[in-house]
PDB file of C-alpha atoms and ligand atoms in Angstrom:
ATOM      1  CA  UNK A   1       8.627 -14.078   0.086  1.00 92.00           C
ATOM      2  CA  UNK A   2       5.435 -16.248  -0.938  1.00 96.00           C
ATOM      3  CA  UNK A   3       2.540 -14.435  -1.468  1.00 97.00           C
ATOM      4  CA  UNK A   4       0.483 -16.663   1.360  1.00 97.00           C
ATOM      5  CA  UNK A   5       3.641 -16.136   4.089  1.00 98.00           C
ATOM      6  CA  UNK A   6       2.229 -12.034   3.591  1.00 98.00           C
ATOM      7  CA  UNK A   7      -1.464 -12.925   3.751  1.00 98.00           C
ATOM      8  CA  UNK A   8      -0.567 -15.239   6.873  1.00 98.00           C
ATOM      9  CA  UNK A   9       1.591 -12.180   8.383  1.00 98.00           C
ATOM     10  CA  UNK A  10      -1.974  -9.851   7.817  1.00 98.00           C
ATOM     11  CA  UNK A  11      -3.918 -12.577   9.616  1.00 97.00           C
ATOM     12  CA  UNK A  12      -1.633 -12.918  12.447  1.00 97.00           C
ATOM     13  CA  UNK A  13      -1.264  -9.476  13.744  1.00 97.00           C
ATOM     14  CA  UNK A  14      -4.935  -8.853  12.964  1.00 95.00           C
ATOM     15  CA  UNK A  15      -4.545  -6.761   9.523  1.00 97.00           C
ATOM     16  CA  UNK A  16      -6.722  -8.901   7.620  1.00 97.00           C
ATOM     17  CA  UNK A  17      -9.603  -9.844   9.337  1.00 95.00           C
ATOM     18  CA  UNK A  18     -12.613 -12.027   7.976  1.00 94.00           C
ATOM     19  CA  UNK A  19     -16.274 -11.503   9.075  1.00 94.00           C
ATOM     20  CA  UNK A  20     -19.163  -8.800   8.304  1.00 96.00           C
ATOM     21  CA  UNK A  21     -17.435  -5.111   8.354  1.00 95.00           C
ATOM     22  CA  UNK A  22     -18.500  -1.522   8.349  1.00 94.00           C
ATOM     23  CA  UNK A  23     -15.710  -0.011   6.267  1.00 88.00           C
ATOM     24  CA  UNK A  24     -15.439   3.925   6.733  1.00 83.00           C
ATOM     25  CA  UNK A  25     -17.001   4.342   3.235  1.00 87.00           C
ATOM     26  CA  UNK A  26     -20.574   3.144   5.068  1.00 91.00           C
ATOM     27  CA  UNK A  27     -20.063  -0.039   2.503  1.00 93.00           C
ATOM     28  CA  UNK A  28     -19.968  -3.547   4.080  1.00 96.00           C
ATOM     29  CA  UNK A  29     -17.224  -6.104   3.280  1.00 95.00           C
ATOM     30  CA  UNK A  30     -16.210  -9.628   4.073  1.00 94.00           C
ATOM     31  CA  UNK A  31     -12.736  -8.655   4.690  1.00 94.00           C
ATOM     32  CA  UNK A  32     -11.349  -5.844   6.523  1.00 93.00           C
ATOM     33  CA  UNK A  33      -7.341  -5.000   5.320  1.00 94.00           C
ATOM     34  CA  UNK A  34      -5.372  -2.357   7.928  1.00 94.00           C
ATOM     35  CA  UNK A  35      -1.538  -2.305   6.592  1.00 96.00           C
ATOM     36  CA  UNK A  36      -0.948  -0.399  10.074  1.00 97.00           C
ATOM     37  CA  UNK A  37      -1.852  -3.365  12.093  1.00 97.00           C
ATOM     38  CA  UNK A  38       0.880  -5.302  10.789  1.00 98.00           C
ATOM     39  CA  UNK A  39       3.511  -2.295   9.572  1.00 98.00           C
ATOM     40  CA  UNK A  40       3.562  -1.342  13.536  1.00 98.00           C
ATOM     41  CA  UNK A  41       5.699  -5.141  14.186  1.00 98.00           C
ATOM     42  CA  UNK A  42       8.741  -2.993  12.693  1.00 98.00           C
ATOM     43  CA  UNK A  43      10.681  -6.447  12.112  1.00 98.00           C
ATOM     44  CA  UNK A  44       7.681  -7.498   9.326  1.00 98.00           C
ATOM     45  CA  UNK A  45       7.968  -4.142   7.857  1.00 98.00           C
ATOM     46  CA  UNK A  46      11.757  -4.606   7.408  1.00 98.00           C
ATOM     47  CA  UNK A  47      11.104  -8.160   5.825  1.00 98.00           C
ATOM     48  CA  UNK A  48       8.379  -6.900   3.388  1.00 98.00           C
ATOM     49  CA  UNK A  49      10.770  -3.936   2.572  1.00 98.00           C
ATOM     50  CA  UNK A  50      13.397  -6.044   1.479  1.00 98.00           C
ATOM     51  CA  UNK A  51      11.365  -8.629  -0.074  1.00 98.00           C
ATOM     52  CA  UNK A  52       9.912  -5.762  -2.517  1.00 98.00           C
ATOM     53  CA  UNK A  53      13.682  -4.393  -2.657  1.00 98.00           C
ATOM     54  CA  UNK A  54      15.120  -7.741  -4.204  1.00 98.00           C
ATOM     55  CA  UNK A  55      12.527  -7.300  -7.389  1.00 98.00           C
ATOM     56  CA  UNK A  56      14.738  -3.617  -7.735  1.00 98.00           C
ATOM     57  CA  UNK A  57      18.473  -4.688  -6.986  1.00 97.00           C
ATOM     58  CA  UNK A  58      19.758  -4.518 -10.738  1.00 96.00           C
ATOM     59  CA  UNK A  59      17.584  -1.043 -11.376  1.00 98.00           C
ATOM     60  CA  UNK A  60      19.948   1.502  -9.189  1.00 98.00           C
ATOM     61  CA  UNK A  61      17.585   2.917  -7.702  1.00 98.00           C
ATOM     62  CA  UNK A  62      18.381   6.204  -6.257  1.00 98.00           C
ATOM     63  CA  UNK A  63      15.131   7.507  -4.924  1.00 98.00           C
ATOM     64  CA  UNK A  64      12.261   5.665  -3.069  1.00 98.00           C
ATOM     65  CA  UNK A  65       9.233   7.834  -2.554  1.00 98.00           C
ATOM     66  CA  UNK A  66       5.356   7.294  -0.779  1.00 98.00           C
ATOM     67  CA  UNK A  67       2.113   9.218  -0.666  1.00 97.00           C
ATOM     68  CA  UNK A  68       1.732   9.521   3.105  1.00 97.00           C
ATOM     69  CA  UNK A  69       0.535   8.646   5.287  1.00 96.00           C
ATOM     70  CA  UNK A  70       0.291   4.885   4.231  1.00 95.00           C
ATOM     71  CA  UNK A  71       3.152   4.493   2.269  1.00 98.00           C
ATOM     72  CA  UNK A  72       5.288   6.012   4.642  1.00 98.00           C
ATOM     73  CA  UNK A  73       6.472   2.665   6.712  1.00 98.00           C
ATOM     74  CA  UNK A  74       7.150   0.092   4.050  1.00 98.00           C
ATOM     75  CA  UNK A  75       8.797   3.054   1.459  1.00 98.00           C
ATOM     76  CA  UNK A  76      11.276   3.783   4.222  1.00 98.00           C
ATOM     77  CA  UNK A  77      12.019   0.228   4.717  1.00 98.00           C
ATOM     78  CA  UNK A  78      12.501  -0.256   0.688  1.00 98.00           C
ATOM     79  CA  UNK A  79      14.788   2.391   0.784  1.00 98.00           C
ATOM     80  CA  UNK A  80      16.841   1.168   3.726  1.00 98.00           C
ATOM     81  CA  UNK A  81      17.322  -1.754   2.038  1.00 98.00           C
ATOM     82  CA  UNK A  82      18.089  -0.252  -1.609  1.00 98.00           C
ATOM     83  CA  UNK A  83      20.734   2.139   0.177  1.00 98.00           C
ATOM     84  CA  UNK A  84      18.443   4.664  -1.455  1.00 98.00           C
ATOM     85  CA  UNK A  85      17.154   7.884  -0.419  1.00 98.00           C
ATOM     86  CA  UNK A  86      13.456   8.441   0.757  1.00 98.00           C
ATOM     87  CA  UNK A  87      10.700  11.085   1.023  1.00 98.00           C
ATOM     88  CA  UNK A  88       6.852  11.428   0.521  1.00 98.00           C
ATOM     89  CA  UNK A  89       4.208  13.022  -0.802  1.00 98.00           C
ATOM     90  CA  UNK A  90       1.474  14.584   0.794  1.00 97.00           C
ATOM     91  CA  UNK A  91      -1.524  16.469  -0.065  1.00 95.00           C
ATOM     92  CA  UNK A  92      -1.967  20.343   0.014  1.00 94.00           C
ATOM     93  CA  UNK A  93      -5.418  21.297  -0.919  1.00 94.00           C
ATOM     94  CA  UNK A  94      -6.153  18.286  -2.700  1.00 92.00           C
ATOM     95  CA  UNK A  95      -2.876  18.193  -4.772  1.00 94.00           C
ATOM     96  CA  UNK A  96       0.034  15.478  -3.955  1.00 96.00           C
ATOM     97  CA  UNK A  97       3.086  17.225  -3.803  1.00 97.00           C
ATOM     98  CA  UNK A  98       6.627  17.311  -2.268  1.00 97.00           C
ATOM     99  CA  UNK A  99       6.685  19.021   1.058  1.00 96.00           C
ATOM    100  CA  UNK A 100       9.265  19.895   3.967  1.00 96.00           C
ATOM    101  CA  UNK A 101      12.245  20.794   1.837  1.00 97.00           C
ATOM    102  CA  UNK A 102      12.200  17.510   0.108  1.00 97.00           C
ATOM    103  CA  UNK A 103      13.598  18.359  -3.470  1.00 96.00           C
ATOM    104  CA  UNK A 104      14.653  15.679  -6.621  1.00 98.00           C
ATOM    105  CA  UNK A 105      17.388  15.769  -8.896  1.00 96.00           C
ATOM    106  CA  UNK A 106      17.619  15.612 -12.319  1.00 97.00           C
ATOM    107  CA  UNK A 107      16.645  12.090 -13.680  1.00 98.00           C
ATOM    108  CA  UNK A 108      17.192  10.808 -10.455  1.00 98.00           C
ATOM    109  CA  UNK A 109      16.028   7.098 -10.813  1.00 98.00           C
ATOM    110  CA  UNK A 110      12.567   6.523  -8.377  1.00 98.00           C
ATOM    111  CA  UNK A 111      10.847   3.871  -7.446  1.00 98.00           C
ATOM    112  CA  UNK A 112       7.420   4.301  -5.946  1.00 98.00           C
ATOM    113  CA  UNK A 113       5.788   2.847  -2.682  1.00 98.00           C
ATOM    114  CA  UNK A 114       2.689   1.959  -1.418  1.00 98.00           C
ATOM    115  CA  UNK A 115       1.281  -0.753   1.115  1.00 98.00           C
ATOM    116  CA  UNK A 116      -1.829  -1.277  -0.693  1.00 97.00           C
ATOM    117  CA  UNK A 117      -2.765  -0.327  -4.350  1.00 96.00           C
ATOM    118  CA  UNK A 118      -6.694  -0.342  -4.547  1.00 92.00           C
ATOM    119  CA  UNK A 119      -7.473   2.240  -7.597  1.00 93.00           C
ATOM    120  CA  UNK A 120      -3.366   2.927  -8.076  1.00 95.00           C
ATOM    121  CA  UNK A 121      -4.797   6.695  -7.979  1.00 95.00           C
ATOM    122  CA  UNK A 122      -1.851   7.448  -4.949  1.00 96.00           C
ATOM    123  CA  UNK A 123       1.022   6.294  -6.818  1.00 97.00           C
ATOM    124  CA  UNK A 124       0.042   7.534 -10.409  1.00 97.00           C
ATOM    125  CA  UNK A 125      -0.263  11.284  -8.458  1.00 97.00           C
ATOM    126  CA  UNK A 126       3.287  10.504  -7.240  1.00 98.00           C
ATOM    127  CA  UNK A 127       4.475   9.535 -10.010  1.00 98.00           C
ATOM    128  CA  UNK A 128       3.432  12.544 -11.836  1.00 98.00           C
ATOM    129  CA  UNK A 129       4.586  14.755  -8.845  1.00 98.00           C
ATOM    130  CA  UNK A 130       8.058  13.257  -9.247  1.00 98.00           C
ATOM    131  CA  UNK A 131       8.164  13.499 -12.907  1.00 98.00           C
ATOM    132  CA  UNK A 132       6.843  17.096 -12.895  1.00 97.00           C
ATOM    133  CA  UNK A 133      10.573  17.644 -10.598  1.00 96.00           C
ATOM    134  CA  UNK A 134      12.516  15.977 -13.503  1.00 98.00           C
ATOM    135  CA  UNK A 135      13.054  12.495 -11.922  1.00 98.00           C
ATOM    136  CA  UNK A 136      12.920   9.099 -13.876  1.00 98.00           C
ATOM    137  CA  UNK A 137      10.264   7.142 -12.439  1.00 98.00           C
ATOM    138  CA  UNK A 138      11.179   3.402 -13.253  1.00 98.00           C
ATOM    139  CA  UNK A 139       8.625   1.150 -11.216  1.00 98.00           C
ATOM    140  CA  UNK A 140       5.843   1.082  -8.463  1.00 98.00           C
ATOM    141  CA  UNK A 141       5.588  -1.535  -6.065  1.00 98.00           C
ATOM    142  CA  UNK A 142       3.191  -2.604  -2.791  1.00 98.00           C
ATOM    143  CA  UNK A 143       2.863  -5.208  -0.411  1.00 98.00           C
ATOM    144  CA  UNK A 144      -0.926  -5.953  -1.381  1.00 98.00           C
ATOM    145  CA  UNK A 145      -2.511  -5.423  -4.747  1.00 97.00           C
ATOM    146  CA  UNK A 146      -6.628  -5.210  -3.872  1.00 95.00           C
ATOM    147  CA  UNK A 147      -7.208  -4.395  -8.011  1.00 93.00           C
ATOM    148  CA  UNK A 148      -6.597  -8.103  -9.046  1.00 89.00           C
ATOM    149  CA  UNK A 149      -3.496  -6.657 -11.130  1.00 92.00           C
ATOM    150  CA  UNK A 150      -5.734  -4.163 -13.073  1.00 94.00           C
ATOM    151  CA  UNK A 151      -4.494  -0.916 -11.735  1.00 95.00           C
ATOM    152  CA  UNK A 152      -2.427   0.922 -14.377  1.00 97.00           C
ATOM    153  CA  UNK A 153       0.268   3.388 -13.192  1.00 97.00           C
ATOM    154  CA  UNK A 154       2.140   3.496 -16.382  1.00 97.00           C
ATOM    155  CA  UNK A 155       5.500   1.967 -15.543  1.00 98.00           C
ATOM    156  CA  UNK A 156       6.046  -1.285 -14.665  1.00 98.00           C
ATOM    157  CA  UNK A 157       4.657  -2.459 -11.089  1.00 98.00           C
ATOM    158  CA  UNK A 158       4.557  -5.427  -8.768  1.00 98.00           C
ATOM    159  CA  UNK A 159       2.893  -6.882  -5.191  1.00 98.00           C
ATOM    160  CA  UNK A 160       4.110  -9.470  -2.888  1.00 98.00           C
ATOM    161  CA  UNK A 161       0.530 -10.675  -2.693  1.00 98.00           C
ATOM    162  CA  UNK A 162      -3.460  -9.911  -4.616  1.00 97.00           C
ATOM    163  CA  UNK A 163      -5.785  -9.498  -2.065  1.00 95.00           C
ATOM    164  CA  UNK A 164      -9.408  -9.454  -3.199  1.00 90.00           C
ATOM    165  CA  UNK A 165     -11.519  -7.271  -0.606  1.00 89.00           C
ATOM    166  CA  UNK A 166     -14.526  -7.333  -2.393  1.00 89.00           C
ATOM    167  CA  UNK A 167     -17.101  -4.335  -0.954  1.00 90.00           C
ATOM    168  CA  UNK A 168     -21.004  -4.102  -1.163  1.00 92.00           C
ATOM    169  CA  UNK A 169     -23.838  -1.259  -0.671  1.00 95.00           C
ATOM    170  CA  UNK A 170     -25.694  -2.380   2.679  1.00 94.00           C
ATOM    171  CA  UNK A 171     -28.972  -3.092   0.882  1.00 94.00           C
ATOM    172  CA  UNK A 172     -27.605  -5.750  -1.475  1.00 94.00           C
ATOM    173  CA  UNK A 173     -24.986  -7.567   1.376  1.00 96.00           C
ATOM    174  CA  UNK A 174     -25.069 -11.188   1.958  1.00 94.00           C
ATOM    175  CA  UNK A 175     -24.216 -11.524   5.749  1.00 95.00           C
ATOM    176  CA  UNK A 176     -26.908  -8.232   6.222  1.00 96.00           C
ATOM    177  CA  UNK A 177     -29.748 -10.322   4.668  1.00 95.00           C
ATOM    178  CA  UNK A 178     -28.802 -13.618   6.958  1.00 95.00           C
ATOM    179  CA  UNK A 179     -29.046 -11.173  10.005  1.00 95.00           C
ATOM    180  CA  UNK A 180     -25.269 -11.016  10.822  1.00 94.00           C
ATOM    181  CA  UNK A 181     -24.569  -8.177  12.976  1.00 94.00           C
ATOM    182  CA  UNK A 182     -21.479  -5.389  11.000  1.00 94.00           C
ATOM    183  CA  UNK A 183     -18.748  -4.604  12.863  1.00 93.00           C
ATOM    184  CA  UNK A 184     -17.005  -1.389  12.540  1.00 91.00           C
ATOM    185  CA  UNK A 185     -13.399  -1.987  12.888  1.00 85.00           C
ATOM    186  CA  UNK A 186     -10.636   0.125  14.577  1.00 72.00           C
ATOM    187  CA  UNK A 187     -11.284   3.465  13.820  1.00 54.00           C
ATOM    188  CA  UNK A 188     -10.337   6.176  10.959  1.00 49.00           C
ATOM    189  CA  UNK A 189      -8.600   4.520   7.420  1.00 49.00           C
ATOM    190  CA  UNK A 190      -9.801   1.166   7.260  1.00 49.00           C
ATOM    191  CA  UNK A 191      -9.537  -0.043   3.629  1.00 51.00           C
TER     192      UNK A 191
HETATM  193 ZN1   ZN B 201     -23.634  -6.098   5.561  1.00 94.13          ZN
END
């Protein structure tokens, strides 16, 4: 799958829109990215899942796991399409961890999940809660990459597209100073 067929899915189903936004951090943007928006049409999740599933077909990958809630969608669908098993992570007083039974076997080969890598700080805590339970952690992988390839989980990792969402303070925003009016978007975990 072509990196621009994924941008063109965002724009279609209204995950990626273009204008002035309020993001939920109080900063403005040009660009407002909700993986939800487009992750709800369950027959694009399946074709992102296997898209990011053909870059792992050779690795026998056992294990596909997500740091909820985001992740939760497209890791499922990677798995489906691996044959592998999934879970998630979730946090418990701050600390990503393995809930609801969910348990990991001894270098059990992983691959980890995420719809959007911004910082990679989600998938580096997975990775180190799935290492801490003895499993081999072989690659990450997303459907957009918003750190222009620069986020560093420490095994290999790929995107099906870069997405540049680039985010200001209010006081130094283009659109603010021409007068455009900010629109706050949806509601809750805008990115
Ligand atoms: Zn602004």
């Amino acid at each position: 799958m072509q990196a621009r067929e994924v941008i063109e899915k965002f724009r279609k189903t209204g995950a990626l829109l273009e204008g002035h936004f309020v993001l939920s951090s109080g900063l403005h943007s040009t660009r407002y990215l909700q993986c939800a928006l487009v992750l709800q049409y369950a027959a694009e999740a399946e074709e992102f899942g296997r898209a990011i599933a053909e870059y792992f077909r050779g690795d026998n990958i056992q294990l596909v796991a997500s740091p909820a809630i985001g992740g939760i969608v497209i890791g499922h669908e990677v798995a489906r399409s691996l044959g592998a098993r999934f879970i998630w992570t979730e946090r418990e007083n701050g600390i990503m961890t393995l809930r609801r039974g969910f348990s990991l076997s001894p270098g059990e080969r992983a691959l980890v999940v995420e719809d959007v890598v911004t910082t990679g700080g989600s998938t580096r805590e997975t990775i180190a809660t799935l290492r801490s339970g003895g499993a081999d952690v072989i690659a990450a992988a997303s459907i957009i990459d918003r750190s222009s390839g620069k986020a560093e989980v420490g095994v290999p990792r790929i995107a099906l597209a870069t997405l540049d969402v680039p985010t200001f303070d209010p006081s130094f925003c283009e659109p603010c100073k021409r007068g455009q009016p900010a629109i706050k978007p949806g509601s809750g975990e805008g990115q």
